[in-house]
mmCIF file of C-alpha atoms and ligand atoms in Angstrom:
data_model
loop_
_atom_site.group_PDB
_atom_site.id
_atom_site.type_symbol
_atom_site.label_atom_id
_atom_site.label_comp_id
_atom_site.label_asym_id
_atom_site.label_seq_id
_atom_site.Cartn_x
_atom_site.Cartn_y
_atom_site.Cartn_z
ATOM 1 C CA MET Q 1 -11.509 -6.271 -17.419
ATOM 2 C CA LYS Q 2 -13.207 -4.982 -14.313
ATOM 3 C CA ARG Q 3 -16.063 -2.525 -14.682
ATOM 4 C CA THR Q 4 -14.929 0.996 -13.818
ATOM 5 C CA ILE Q 5 -16.887 4.138 -13.027
ATOM 6 C CA ARG Q 6 -16.522 5.137 -16.693
ATOM 7 C CA ASP Q 7 -18.835 2.235 -17.505
ATOM 8 C CA LEU Q 8 -21.594 3.452 -15.174
ATOM 9 C CA LYS Q 9 -24.196 5.247 -17.300
ATOM 10 C CA ASN Q 10 -27.152 7.440 -16.267
ATOM 11 C CA ILE Q 11 -26.314 7.689 -12.609
ATOM 12 C CA GLU Q 12 -27.785 11.186 -12.168
ATOM 13 C CA ASN Q 13 -29.824 11.243 -8.951
ATOM 14 C CA LYS Q 14 -28.877 7.626 -8.212
ATOM 15 C CA ARG Q 15 -27.521 6.787 -4.758
ATOM 16 C CA VAL Q 16 -23.891 5.710 -5.103
ATOM 17 C CA LEU Q 17 -21.998 4.243 -2.145
ATOM 18 C CA LEU Q 18 -18.279 4.948 -2.577
ATOM 19 C CA ARG Q 19 -15.729 3.134 -0.383
ATOM 20 C CA CYS Q 20 -12.600 5.269 -0.049
ATOM 21 C CA ASP Q 21 -9.415 4.807 1.932
ATOM 22 C CA PHE Q 22 -9.310 7.919 4.102
ATOM 23 C CA ASN Q 23 -7.037 6.256 6.649
ATOM 24 C CA VAL Q 24 -4.996 9.446 7.084
ATOM 25 C CA PRO Q 25 -2.496 10.146 9.888
ATOM 26 C CA LEU Q 26 -3.874 12.613 12.488
ATOM 27 C CA ASP Q 27 -1.997 14.601 15.140
ATOM 28 C CA ASN Q 28 -3.089 15.015 18.770
ATOM 29 C CA TYR Q 29 -5.345 17.921 17.812
ATOM 30 C CA GLY Q 30 -7.181 15.870 15.185
ATOM 31 C CA ASP Q 31 -5.475 17.725 12.333
ATOM 32 C CA ILE Q 32 -4.551 15.729 9.239
ATOM 33 C CA ILE Q 33 -0.759 15.378 8.996
ATOM 34 C CA ASP Q 34 -0.683 13.992 5.458
ATOM 35 C CA ASP Q 35 -3.671 14.214 3.103
ATOM 36 C CA THR Q 36 -2.188 12.041 0.310
ATOM 37 C CA ARG Q 37 -4.991 9.512 0.665
ATOM 38 C CA ILE Q 38 -7.691 12.183 0.344
ATOM 39 C CA VAL Q 39 -5.992 13.785 -2.657
ATOM 40 C CA SER Q 40 -5.598 10.375 -4.349
ATOM 41 C CA SER Q 41 -9.359 9.814 -4.014
ATOM 42 C CA LEU Q 42 -10.353 13.174 -5.538
ATOM 43 C CA PRO Q 43 -10.432 12.144 -9.235
ATOM 44 C CA THR Q 44 -13.058 9.479 -8.479
ATOM 45 C CA ILE Q 45 -15.080 11.714 -6.167
ATOM 46 C CA LYS Q 46 -14.979 14.569 -8.684
ATOM 47 C CA TYR Q 47 -16.006 12.316 -11.580
ATOM 48 C CA LEU Q 48 -18.983 10.872 -9.674
ATOM 49 C CA ASN Q 49 -19.971 14.307 -8.381
ATOM 50 C CA ASP Q 50 -19.908 15.689 -11.939
ATOM 51 C CA GLN Q 51 -22.406 12.958 -12.873
ATOM 52 C CA LYS Q 52 -24.772 14.492 -10.308
ATOM 53 C CA CYS Q 53 -25.356 11.305 -8.362
ATOM 54 C CA LYS Q 54 -26.109 11.279 -4.642
ATOM 55 C CA LEU Q 55 -22.671 10.331 -3.391
ATOM 56 C CA ILE Q 56 -22.421 8.527 -0.057
ATOM 57 C CA ILE Q 57 -18.781 8.043 0.936
ATOM 58 C CA CYS Q 58 -17.536 5.648 3.605
ATOM 59 C CA SER Q 59 -14.087 4.768 4.963
ATOM 60 C CA HIS Q 60 -12.253 3.412 7.956
ATOM 61 C CA LEU Q 61 -9.693 5.327 9.989
ATOM 62 C CA GLY Q 62 -7.204 3.617 12.291
ATOM 63 C CA ARG Q 63 -8.023 0.634 14.450
ATOM 64 C CA PRO Q 64 -10.723 1.725 16.897
ATOM 65 C CA LYS Q 65 -12.363 -0.724 19.269
ATOM 66 C CA GLY Q 66 -15.855 0.751 19.238
ATOM 67 C CA TYR Q 67 -16.450 4.518 19.189
ATOM 68 C CA ASP Q 68 -13.314 6.628 19.619
ATOM 69 C CA LYS Q 69 -13.600 10.399 19.258
ATOM 70 C CA PHE Q 70 -9.915 10.631 18.275
ATOM 71 C CA LEU Q 71 -10.590 8.501 15.208
ATOM 72 C CA SER Q 72 -13.620 10.371 13.869
ATOM 73 C CA LEU Q 73 -13.727 11.030 10.120
ATOM 74 C CA PHE Q 74 -15.020 14.561 10.764
ATOM 75 C CA PRO Q 75 -11.608 16.150 9.952
ATOM 76 C CA VAL Q 76 -11.780 14.379 6.578
ATOM 77 C CA ALA Q 77 -15.251 15.859 5.976
ATOM 78 C CA VAL Q 78 -13.794 19.310 6.682
ATOM 79 C CA SER Q 79 -11.030 18.629 4.166
ATOM 80 C CA LEU Q 80 -13.553 17.463 1.537
ATOM 81 C CA MET Q 81 -15.602 20.651 2.112
ATOM 82 C CA LYS Q 82 -12.568 22.580 0.841
ATOM 83 C CA TYR Q 83 -12.598 20.704 -2.453
ATOM 84 C CA PHE Q 84 -16.388 20.592 -2.826
ATOM 85 C CA PRO Q 85 -17.789 23.794 -1.243
ATOM 86 C CA ASN Q 86 -21.412 23.642 -0.098
ATOM 87 C CA LYS Q 87 -21.807 20.044 -1.194
ATOM 88 C CA VAL Q 88 -20.505 17.966 1.720
ATOM 89 C CA LYS Q 89 -22.416 16.819 4.797
ATOM 90 C CA PHE Q 90 -21.156 14.556 7.566
ATOM 91 C CA SER Q 91 -23.112 11.803 9.279
ATOM 92 C CA SER Q 92 -21.984 10.998 12.814
ATOM 93 C CA LYS Q 93 -23.603 7.583 12.429
ATOM 94 C CA VAL Q 94 -22.455 4.803 10.102
ATOM 95 C CA THR Q 95 -25.802 3.117 9.431
ATOM 96 C CA GLY Q 96 -29.329 3.287 10.845
ATOM 97 C CA LYS Q 97 -32.419 5.540 10.787
ATOM 98 C CA GLU Q 98 -30.545 8.847 11.085
ATOM 99 C CA VAL Q 99 -28.328 8.039 8.102
ATOM 100 C CA GLU Q 100 -31.300 6.773 6.101
ATOM 101 C CA ASN Q 101 -33.071 10.106 6.695
ATOM 102 C CA MET Q 102 -30.003 12.059 5.619
ATOM 103 C CA VAL Q 103 -29.740 9.985 2.438
ATOM 104 C CA ALA Q 104 -33.452 10.437 1.732
ATOM 105 C CA ASN Q 105 -32.949 14.204 1.841
ATOM 106 C CA MET Q 106 -29.999 14.207 -0.589
ATOM 107 C CA LYS Q 107 -30.196 15.804 -4.014
ATOM 108 C CA GLY Q 108 -28.139 14.894 -7.088
ATOM 109 C CA GLY Q 109 -24.683 16.448 -6.664
ATOM 110 C CA ASP Q 110 -24.724 16.178 -2.846
ATOM 111 C CA ILE Q 111 -21.967 14.375 -0.972
ATOM 112 C CA LEU Q 112 -22.452 12.658 2.385
ATOM 113 C CA LEU Q 113 -19.488 11.291 4.344
ATOM 114 C CA LEU Q 114 -20.338 8.595 6.884
ATOM 115 C CA GLU Q 115 -18.527 8.243 10.204
ATOM 116 C CA ASN Q 116 -15.653 5.730 10.615
ATOM 117 C CA LEU Q 117 -16.887 2.293 9.503
ATOM 118 C CA ARG Q 118 -14.782 0.546 12.138
ATOM 119 C CA PHE Q 119 -16.747 2.146 14.986
ATOM 120 C CA ASP Q 120 -19.018 -0.790 14.168
ATOM 121 C CA SER Q 121 -17.215 -4.077 14.877
ATOM 122 C CA ARG Q 122 -19.355 -5.772 12.228
ATOM 123 C CA GLU Q 123 -17.330 -4.015 9.492
ATOM 124 C CA GLU Q 124 -14.183 -6.132 9.828
ATOM 125 C CA GLU Q 125 -16.242 -9.271 10.457
ATOM 126 C CA ASN Q 126 -17.986 -8.788 7.107
ATOM 127 C CA ASP Q 127 -21.189 -9.344 9.112
ATOM 128 C CA PRO Q 128 -24.226 -9.948 6.849
ATOM 129 C CA THR Q 129 -26.489 -7.654 8.912
ATOM 130 C CA PHE Q 130 -24.025 -4.776 8.528
ATOM 131 C CA VAL Q 131 -23.626 -5.543 4.814
ATOM 132 C CA LYS Q 132 -27.413 -5.338 4.452
ATOM 133 C CA GLU Q 133 -27.619 -2.014 6.298
ATOM 134 C CA LEU Q 134 -24.857 -0.482 4.159
ATOM 135 C CA ALA Q 135 -26.216 -1.853 0.895
ATOM 136 C CA SER Q 136 -29.715 -0.526 1.658
ATOM 137 C CA LEU Q 137 -28.326 3.033 1.563
ATOM 138 C CA ALA Q 138 -27.443 2.879 -2.144
ATOM 139 C CA ASP Q 139 -28.339 1.732 -5.674
ATOM 140 C CA ILE Q 140 -24.778 1.338 -6.889
ATOM 141 C CA TYR Q 141 -21.484 0.491 -5.180
ATOM 142 C CA VAL Q 142 -18.052 1.848 -6.131
ATOM 143 C CA ASP Q 143 -14.805 0.665 -4.550
ATOM 144 C CA ASP Q 144 -11.772 2.937 -4.635
ATOM 145 C CA ALA Q 145 -10.195 1.899 -1.323
ATOM 146 C CA PHE Q 146 -7.006 0.315 -2.612
ATOM 147 C CA GLY Q 147 -5.410 0.314 0.850
ATOM 148 C CA VAL Q 148 -7.838 -2.338 2.138
ATOM 149 C CA ALA Q 149 -8.477 -4.227 -1.105
ATOM 150 C CA HIS Q 150 -6.582 -7.238 0.280
ATOM 151 C CA ARG Q 151 -9.159 -7.542 3.084
ATOM 152 C CA LYS Q 152 -12.657 -9.018 3.028
ATOM 153 C CA HIS Q 153 -14.643 -6.488 5.028
ATOM 154 C CA ALA Q 154 -18.342 -5.601 4.887
ATOM 155 C CA SER Q 155 -17.850 -2.274 3.112
ATOM 156 C CA ASN Q 156 -15.525 -3.515 0.383
ATOM 157 C CA TYR Q 157 -16.398 -7.179 -0.043
ATOM 158 C CA GLY Q 158 -19.862 -7.935 1.349
ATOM 159 C CA VAL Q 159 -21.521 -4.872 -0.156
ATOM 160 C CA ALA Q 160 -19.985 -5.453 -3.591
ATOM 161 C CA LEU Q 161 -21.837 -8.768 -3.771
ATOM 162 C CA LYS Q 162 -25.163 -7.033 -3.108
ATOM 163 C CA LEU Q 163 -25.150 -4.117 -5.559
ATOM 164 C CA PRO Q 164 -24.264 -3.310 -9.174
ATOM 165 C CA ASN Q 165 -20.659 -2.231 -8.844
ATOM 166 C CA ALA Q 166 -17.473 -0.769 -10.297
ATOM 167 C CA ILE Q 167 -13.961 0.245 -9.298
ATOM 168 C CA GLY Q 168 -12.805 3.861 -9.125
ATOM 169 C CA PHE Q 169 -9.815 5.507 -10.790
ATOM 170 C CA LEU Q 170 -7.369 4.924 -7.919
ATOM 171 C CA ILE Q 171 -7.814 1.151 -7.823
ATOM 172 C CA GLU Q 172 -7.820 1.055 -11.620
ATOM 173 C CA LYS Q 173 -4.487 2.884 -11.756
ATOM 174 C CA GLU Q 174 -2.850 0.714 -9.072
ATOM 175 C CA LEU Q 175 -3.975 -2.478 -10.845
ATOM 176 C CA ASN Q 176 -2.727 -1.254 -14.228
ATOM 177 C CA VAL Q 177 0.675 -0.186 -12.907
ATOM 178 C CA PHE Q 178 1.454 -3.508 -11.226
ATOM 179 C CA TYR Q 179 -0.071 -5.612 -13.989
ATOM 180 C CA LYS Q 180 2.006 -3.897 -16.646
ATOM 181 C CA ALA Q 181 5.156 -3.978 -14.544
ATOM 182 C CA PHE Q 182 5.068 -7.762 -14.336
ATOM 183 C CA GLU Q 183 3.472 -8.656 -17.675
ATOM 184 C CA ASN Q 184 5.335 -6.199 -19.847
ATOM 185 C CA PRO Q 185 8.328 -4.848 -17.926
ATOM 186 C CA LYS Q 186 10.750 -2.318 -19.321
ATOM 187 C CA LYS Q 187 14.155 -4.029 -19.387
ATOM 188 C CA PRO Q 188 16.396 -4.429 -17.564
ATOM 189 C CA PHE Q 189 13.857 -5.021 -14.801
ATOM 190 C CA VAL Q 190 15.517 -4.533 -11.416
ATOM 191 C CA ALA Q 191 13.723 -5.461 -8.180
ATOM 192 C CA ILE Q 192 14.983 -4.086 -4.867
ATOM 193 C CA LEU Q 193 13.797 -6.200 -1.969
ATOM 194 C CA GLY Q 194 14.364 -5.411 1.679
ATOM 195 C CA GLY Q 195 12.470 -5.334 4.946
ATOM 196 C CA ALA Q 196 12.884 -7.296 8.104
ATOM 197 C CA LYS Q 197 11.876 -10.872 7.366
ATOM 198 C CA VAL Q 198 12.126 -13.370 4.535
ATOM 199 C CA LYS Q 199 8.919 -14.961 5.810
ATOM 200 C CA ASP Q 200 6.873 -11.883 4.801
ATOM 201 C CA LYS Q 201 8.430 -11.723 1.359
ATOM 202 C CA LEU Q 202 8.781 -15.348 0.261
ATOM 203 C CA THR Q 203 5.883 -15.287 -2.218
ATOM 204 C CA LEU Q 204 7.061 -11.951 -3.566
ATOM 205 C CA ILE Q 205 10.588 -13.206 -4.221
ATOM 206 C CA ASN Q 206 9.275 -16.296 -5.945
ATOM 207 C CA ASN Q 207 7.056 -14.167 -8.183
ATOM 208 C CA VAL Q 208 9.904 -11.856 -9.129
ATOM 209 C CA ILE Q 209 12.299 -14.655 -10.082
ATOM 210 C CA GLY Q 210 12.147 -15.374 -13.785
ATOM 211 C CA LYS Q 211 10.512 -11.992 -14.428
ATOM 212 C CA ALA Q 212 13.153 -9.596 -13.091
ATOM 213 C CA ASP Q 213 16.623 -9.505 -14.619
ATOM 214 C CA THR Q 214 18.230 -8.535 -11.326
ATOM 215 C CA VAL Q 215 17.121 -8.716 -7.689
ATOM 216 C CA LEU Q 216 18.973 -6.604 -5.154
ATOM 217 C CA VAL Q 217 18.416 -8.050 -1.695
ATOM 218 C CA GLY Q 218 19.003 -5.805 1.305
ATOM 219 C CA GLY Q 219 17.565 -5.250 4.772
ATOM 220 C CA GLY Q 220 17.169 -7.896 7.425
ATOM 221 C CA MET Q 221 16.054 -10.304 4.740
ATOM 222 C CA ALA Q 222 19.528 -10.472 3.239
ATOM 223 C CA TYR Q 223 20.995 -12.310 6.240
ATOM 224 C CA THR Q 224 18.961 -15.474 5.681
ATOM 225 C CA PHE Q 225 20.293 -15.557 2.110
ATOM 226 C CA LEU Q 226 23.859 -14.856 3.217
ATOM 227 C CA LEU Q 227 23.643 -17.684 5.742
ATOM 228 C CA ALA Q 228 22.340 -19.956 2.981
ATOM 229 C CA GLU Q 229 25.542 -19.142 1.081
ATOM 230 C CA GLY Q 230 27.599 -20.075 4.118
ATOM 231 C CA ILE Q 231 28.534 -16.482 4.959
ATOM 232 C CA LYS Q 232 28.813 -15.410 8.608
ATOM 233 C CA ILE Q 233 25.981 -13.127 9.753
ATOM 234 C CA GLY Q 234 26.825 -12.611 13.434
ATOM 235 C CA LYS Q 235 23.696 -11.866 15.455
ATOM 236 C CA SER Q 236 21.772 -10.310 12.565
ATOM 237 C CA ILE Q 237 18.074 -11.000 12.134
ATOM 238 C CA VAL Q 238 17.479 -14.344 10.424
ATOM 239 C CA ASP Q 239 14.681 -16.780 9.573
ATOM 240 C CA LEU Q 240 16.480 -19.981 10.530
ATOM 241 C CA ASP Q 241 13.654 -22.200 9.307
ATOM 242 C CA LEU Q 242 13.844 -20.578 5.864
ATOM 243 C CA VAL Q 243 17.550 -21.032 5.154
ATOM 244 C CA ASP Q 244 16.805 -24.058 2.951
ATOM 245 C CA ASP Q 245 14.112 -22.097 1.112
ATOM 246 C CA ALA Q 246 16.586 -19.274 0.588
ATOM 247 C CA ARG Q 247 19.106 -21.720 -0.877
ATOM 248 C CA GLU Q 248 16.405 -23.086 -3.179
ATOM 249 C CA ILE Q 249 15.513 -19.538 -4.282
ATOM 250 C CA LEU Q 250 19.142 -18.774 -5.115
ATOM 251 C CA LYS Q 251 19.325 -21.964 -7.172
ATOM 252 C CA ASN Q 252 16.034 -21.251 -8.939
ATOM 253 C CA ALA Q 253 17.120 -17.757 -9.808
ATOM 254 C CA LYS Q 254 20.221 -19.092 -11.542
ATOM 255 C CA VAL Q 255 18.165 -21.551 -13.586
ATOM 256 C CA ASN Q 256 15.673 -18.839 -14.545
ATOM 257 C CA GLY Q 257 18.201 -16.211 -15.554
ATOM 258 C CA THR Q 258 17.595 -13.816 -12.665
ATOM 259 C CA LYS Q 259 20.731 -12.398 -11.059
ATOM 260 C CA ILE Q 260 20.493 -12.056 -7.272
ATOM 261 C CA VAL Q 261 22.837 -9.541 -5.682
ATOM 262 C CA LEU Q 262 23.478 -9.870 -1.937
ATOM 263 C CA PRO Q 263 25.221 -7.331 0.318
ATOM 264 C CA VAL Q 264 29.010 -7.557 0.546
ATOM 265 C CA ASP Q 265 29.443 -5.136 3.443
ATOM 266 C CA HIS Q 266 27.425 -3.818 6.353
ATOM 267 C CA VAL Q 267 26.864 -1.163 8.957
ATOM 268 C CA ALA Q 268 26.485 -3.130 12.164
ATOM 269 C CA LEU Q 269 26.069 -2.712 15.868
ATOM 270 C CA LEU Q 270 28.685 -4.212 18.202
ATOM 271 C CA GLY Q 271 27.420 -3.601 21.701
ATOM 272 C CA GLU Q 272 26.791 0.158 21.647
ATOM 273 C CA LYS Q 273 29.281 0.781 18.866
ATOM 274 C CA VAL Q 274 28.411 1.289 15.178
ATOM 275 C CA VAL Q 275 30.918 -0.492 12.919
ATOM 276 C CA LYS Q 276 31.431 -0.686 9.174
ATOM 277 C CA THR Q 277 32.566 -4.094 8.064
ATOM 278 C CA SER Q 278 32.625 -6.578 5.211
ATOM 279 C CA GLU Q 279 32.710 -9.468 7.656
ATOM 280 C CA LEU Q 280 30.168 -9.780 10.445
ATOM 281 C CA GLU Q 281 31.869 -11.098 13.555
ATOM 282 C CA GLN Q 282 30.105 -13.203 16.133
ATOM 283 C CA ASP Q 283 28.496 -10.442 18.187
ATOM 284 C CA MET Q 284 27.711 -8.008 15.379
ATOM 285 C CA VAL Q 285 24.187 -7.174 14.277
ATOM 286 C CA GLY Q 286 23.920 -6.063 10.642
ATOM 287 C CA LEU Q 287 21.475 -3.189 10.360
ATOM 288 C CA ASP Q 288 22.292 -1.443 7.082
ATOM 289 C CA ILE Q 289 24.078 -2.118 3.814
ATOM 290 C CA GLY Q 290 27.654 -0.809 3.519
ATOM 291 C CA LYS Q 291 29.394 1.451 1.036
ATOM 292 C CA LYS Q 292 30.481 -1.215 -1.458
ATOM 293 C CA THR Q 293 27.013 -2.707 -1.508
ATOM 294 C CA ILE Q 294 25.487 0.724 -2.098
ATOM 295 C CA GLN Q 295 27.855 1.134 -5.048
ATOM 296 C CA MET Q 296 26.918 -2.258 -6.509
ATOM 297 C CA PHE Q 297 23.193 -1.631 -6.076
ATOM 298 C CA THR Q 298 23.459 1.892 -7.499
ATOM 299 C CA GLU Q 299 25.132 0.621 -10.660
ATOM 300 C CA GLU Q 300 22.278 -1.807 -11.287
ATOM 301 C CA ILE Q 301 19.684 0.872 -10.512
ATOM 302 C CA LEU Q 302 21.173 3.463 -12.877
ATOM 303 C CA ASN Q 303 21.260 0.838 -15.601
ATOM 304 C CA ALA Q 304 17.628 -0.290 -15.129
ATOM 305 C CA GLY Q 305 14.655 0.216 -17.438
ATOM 306 C CA GLN Q 306 12.190 -0.518 -14.673
ATOM 307 C CA ILE Q 307 12.544 -0.656 -10.910
ATOM 308 C CA ILE Q 308 10.243 -2.177 -8.337
ATOM 309 C CA TRP Q 309 11.190 -1.497 -4.743
ATOM 310 C CA ASN Q 310 9.696 -3.137 -1.673
ATOM 311 C CA GLY Q 311 11.270 -2.977 1.758
ATOM 312 C CA PRO Q 312 13.912 -0.618 3.205
ATOM 313 C CA VAL Q 313 17.492 -1.936 2.909
ATOM 314 C CA GLY Q 314 18.292 -1.082 6.525
ATOM 315 C CA LYS Q 315 16.742 -0.170 9.863
ATOM 316 C CA TYR Q 316 16.011 3.296 8.444
ATOM 317 C CA GLU Q 317 13.919 4.452 11.429
ATOM 318 C CA ASP Q 318 17.255 4.757 13.284
ATOM 319 C CA LYS Q 319 19.360 7.585 11.810
ATOM 320 C CA ARG Q 320 22.544 5.535 12.232
ATOM 321 C CA PHE Q 321 21.228 2.910 9.804
ATOM 322 C CA ARG Q 322 19.442 5.171 7.347
ATOM 323 C CA ASN Q 323 22.224 5.845 4.850
ATOM 324 C CA GLY Q 324 21.698 2.708 2.760
ATOM 325 C CA THR Q 325 18.001 3.340 2.203
ATOM 326 C CA MET Q 326 18.724 7.020 1.553
ATOM 327 C CA GLN Q 327 21.418 6.320 -1.063
ATOM 328 C CA ILE Q 328 19.206 3.730 -2.768
ATOM 329 C CA ALA Q 329 16.317 6.234 -2.822
ATOM 330 C CA LYS Q 330 18.701 8.786 -4.316
ATOM 331 C CA ALA Q 331 19.808 6.345 -7.005
ATOM 332 C CA VAL Q 332 16.213 5.383 -7.865
ATOM 333 C CA ALA Q 333 15.325 9.082 -8.062
ATOM 334 C CA LYS Q 334 18.275 9.733 -10.366
ATOM 335 C CA SER Q 335 17.696 6.712 -12.595
ATOM 336 C CA SER Q 336 15.734 7.223 -15.801
ATOM 337 C CA ALA Q 337 13.989 3.887 -15.199
ATOM 338 C CA TYR Q 338 10.252 3.678 -14.630
ATOM 339 C CA SER Q 339 10.080 3.347 -10.848
ATOM 340 C CA ILE Q 340 7.463 1.782 -8.599
ATOM 341 C CA VAL Q 341 7.633 1.731 -4.808
ATOM 342 C CA GLY Q 342 5.181 -0.393 -2.820
ATOM 343 C CA GLY Q 343 4.976 -1.306 0.874
ATOM 344 C CA GLY Q 344 4.012 0.688 3.946
ATOM 345 C CA ASP Q 345 7.523 1.224 5.305
ATOM 346 C CA SER Q 346 9.088 1.627 1.861
ATOM 347 C CA VAL Q 347 6.697 4.427 0.886
ATOM 348 C CA GLY Q 348 7.074 5.917 4.382
ATOM 349 C CA ALA Q 349 10.862 5.958 3.938
ATOM 350 C CA ILE Q 350 10.626 7.634 0.514
ATOM 351 C CA ASN Q 351 8.357 10.314 1.979
ATOM 352 C CA THR Q 352 10.549 10.854 5.056
ATOM 353 C CA LEU Q 353 13.635 11.157 2.885
ATOM 354 C CA GLY Q 354 11.928 13.588 0.484
ATOM 355 C CA TYR Q 355 12.077 11.658 -2.793
ATOM 356 C CA ALA Q 356 8.333 11.178 -3.348
ATOM 357 C CA ASP Q 357 8.115 13.384 -6.440
ATOM 358 C CA LYS Q 358 10.987 11.535 -8.109
ATOM 359 C CA ILE Q 359 9.208 8.173 -8.097
ATOM 360 C CA ASP Q 360 6.857 7.332 -10.975
ATOM 361 C CA HIS Q 361 4.419 5.325 -8.902
ATOM 362 C CA LEU Q 362 4.252 5.421 -5.111
ATOM 363 C CA SER Q 363 1.595 2.908 -4.190
ATOM 364 C CA THR Q 364 -1.120 4.081 -1.783
ATOM 365 C CA GLY Q 365 -1.544 0.626 -0.260
ATOM 366 C CA GLY Q 366 1.109 -1.324 1.652
ATOM 367 C CA GLY Q 367 -0.492 -4.739 2.077
ATOM 368 C CA ALA Q 368 -2.498 -4.491 -1.143
ATOM 369 C CA SER Q 369 0.548 -3.605 -3.242
ATOM 370 C CA LEU Q 370 2.480 -6.505 -1.713
ATOM 371 C CA LYS Q 371 -0.309 -8.869 -2.789
ATOM 372 C CA LEU Q 372 -0.185 -7.487 -6.351
ATOM 373 C CA MET Q 373 3.599 -7.882 -6.446
ATOM 374 C CA GLU Q 374 3.084 -11.463 -5.295
ATOM 375 C CA GLY Q 375 0.907 -11.953 -8.379
ATOM 376 C CA LYS Q 376 -2.214 -12.496 -6.267
ATOM 377 C CA VAL Q 377 -5.757 -11.301 -6.940
ATOM 378 C CA LEU Q 378 -7.205 -8.839 -4.419
ATOM 379 C CA PRO Q 379 -10.447 -10.176 -2.895
ATOM 380 C CA ALA Q 380 -12.192 -6.779 -2.993
ATOM 381 C CA VAL Q 381 -11.373 -6.495 -6.699
ATOM 382 C CA GLU Q 382 -12.336 -10.066 -7.454
ATOM 383 C CA VAL Q 383 -15.952 -9.387 -6.381
ATOM 384 C CA ILE Q 384 -16.338 -6.484 -8.816
ATOM 385 C CA ASP Q 385 -18.211 -7.343 -12.023
ATOM 386 C CA THR Q 386 -16.229 -7.936 -15.177
ATOM 387 C CA LEU Q 387 -17.222 -6.319 -18.463
HETATM 388 P P1 ADP O 401 7.278 -2.703 3.853
HETATM 389 O O1 ADP O 401 6.326 -2.194 4.890
HETATM 390 O O2 ADP O 401 7.744 -1.613 2.932
HETATM 391 O O3 ADP O 401 6.752 -3.912 3.132
HETATM 392 P P2 ADP O 401 8.714 -4.289 5.777
HETATM 393 O O4 ADP O 401 7.613 -4.090 6.758
HETATM 394 O O5 ADP O 401 8.879 -5.608 5.167
HETATM 395 O O6 ADP O 401 8.615 -3.185 4.607
HETATM 396 O O7 ADP O 401 10.119 -3.931 6.436
HETATM 397 C C1 ADP O 401 10.369 -2.749 7.119
HETATM 398 C C2 ADP O 401 11.131 -3.004 8.374
HETATM 399 O O8 ADP O 401 12.327 -3.717 8.121
HETATM 400 C C3 ADP O 401 11.536 -1.710 9.027
HETATM 401 O O9 ADP O 401 10.917 -1.635 10.299
HETATM 402 C C4 ADP O 401 13.060 -1.826 9.152
HETATM 403 O O10 ADP O 401 13.563 -1.309 10.361
HETATM 404 C C5 ADP O 401 13.275 -3.314 9.082
HETATM 405 N N1 ADP O 401 14.653 -3.636 8.701
HETATM 406 C C6 ADP O 401 15.334 -3.293 7.599
HETATM 407 N N2 ADP O 401 16.607 -3.752 7.637
HETATM 408 C C7 ADP O 401 16.752 -4.413 8.794
HETATM 409 C C8 ADP O 401 17.828 -5.109 9.422
HETATM 410 N N3 ADP O 401 19.021 -5.222 8.828
HETATM 411 N N4 ADP O 401 17.601 -5.653 10.635
HETATM 412 C C9 ADP O 401 16.405 -5.543 11.223
HETATM 413 N N5 ADP O 401 15.355 -4.911 10.696
HETATM 414 C C10 ADP O 401 15.518 -4.346 9.498
HETATM 415 MG MG1 MG O 402 5.907 -2.833 6.887
#
């Protein structure tokens, strides 16, 4: 068991460095388009603030190369001021004398948000000098940045090794959800796997086999499996070097009692024309699952006790190939199963299609949730003390 903020005692007036994931989408005016990531961090911030510690919060935003005024965390500070009136200050520097002075002037119950960590290139390099500067600002370190927990950066890996530490409520919840889903799944356990490439999802598929009762394979990934079965895939996306692996996976699944369901029809592109077909001819590119496949998948989904979904089942960004993902989202929303959706594009699709409130757990981290579904340990969690 990892130490959580509930296990931190007597932190009144102590300096606590909290790593959040405030990587929110901004529009051209610097306004926050979607504040999900801020809202998801509030329980931890509120809990620590109630303990009257001096709370120093840090985060990254986007992928700046050096200072970039369009990627300042100031809009996030403004948002936090709404939730914690008169308590929040913003530091335009990440580390250094100015920040140290601001921290020295903090009182218990104050909140200080530091500027975008990635304005300093040493953050992503996990540079020891940057780790030292960050660690010197605080007495205790708390990590609640689930979205980057699969990375080893200064603010979530290096610093954790330097200070007494704990995880916040968001990371705790994400870990519990995925742990339980794989260790103690509600049956039947149905996994929906999609996305573009088998290569990205090989470890995930292997982890699901033997644990899930049924795996529904859609998206670009399906074509490598179909080819492995000797089915024509036209010009659809395929990982040719993984056809043998796909065949092995299909065999393994049979041995381990996991049923794999592949698409039986498609929405495809033939030149400029969109066609619906159960057989992909030579020049066709499969870009969405067809009606019969949707029906087959829906039946499994409505019958499930637990659903894990990673990867859209079609090229959903294009309206012409969105129906499959939309119908699957609808079915998952309708199903009484406990539902988990993880993956950047998968969660994006659920939000775009308006089914977010019908899903039991929408993961806040794409890459990090993928790692958990692969059964891997997250490096930033590994460095947190155990109880
Ligand atoms: P996630 O981010 O949820 O893990 P991925 O990144 O693995 O998902 O996959 C999402 C991408 O897969 C989307 O860009 C989508 O357009 C693409 N995709 C889905 N189906 C197909 C297909 N049949 N052909 C090509 N690309 C596809
Ligand atoms: Mg993606």
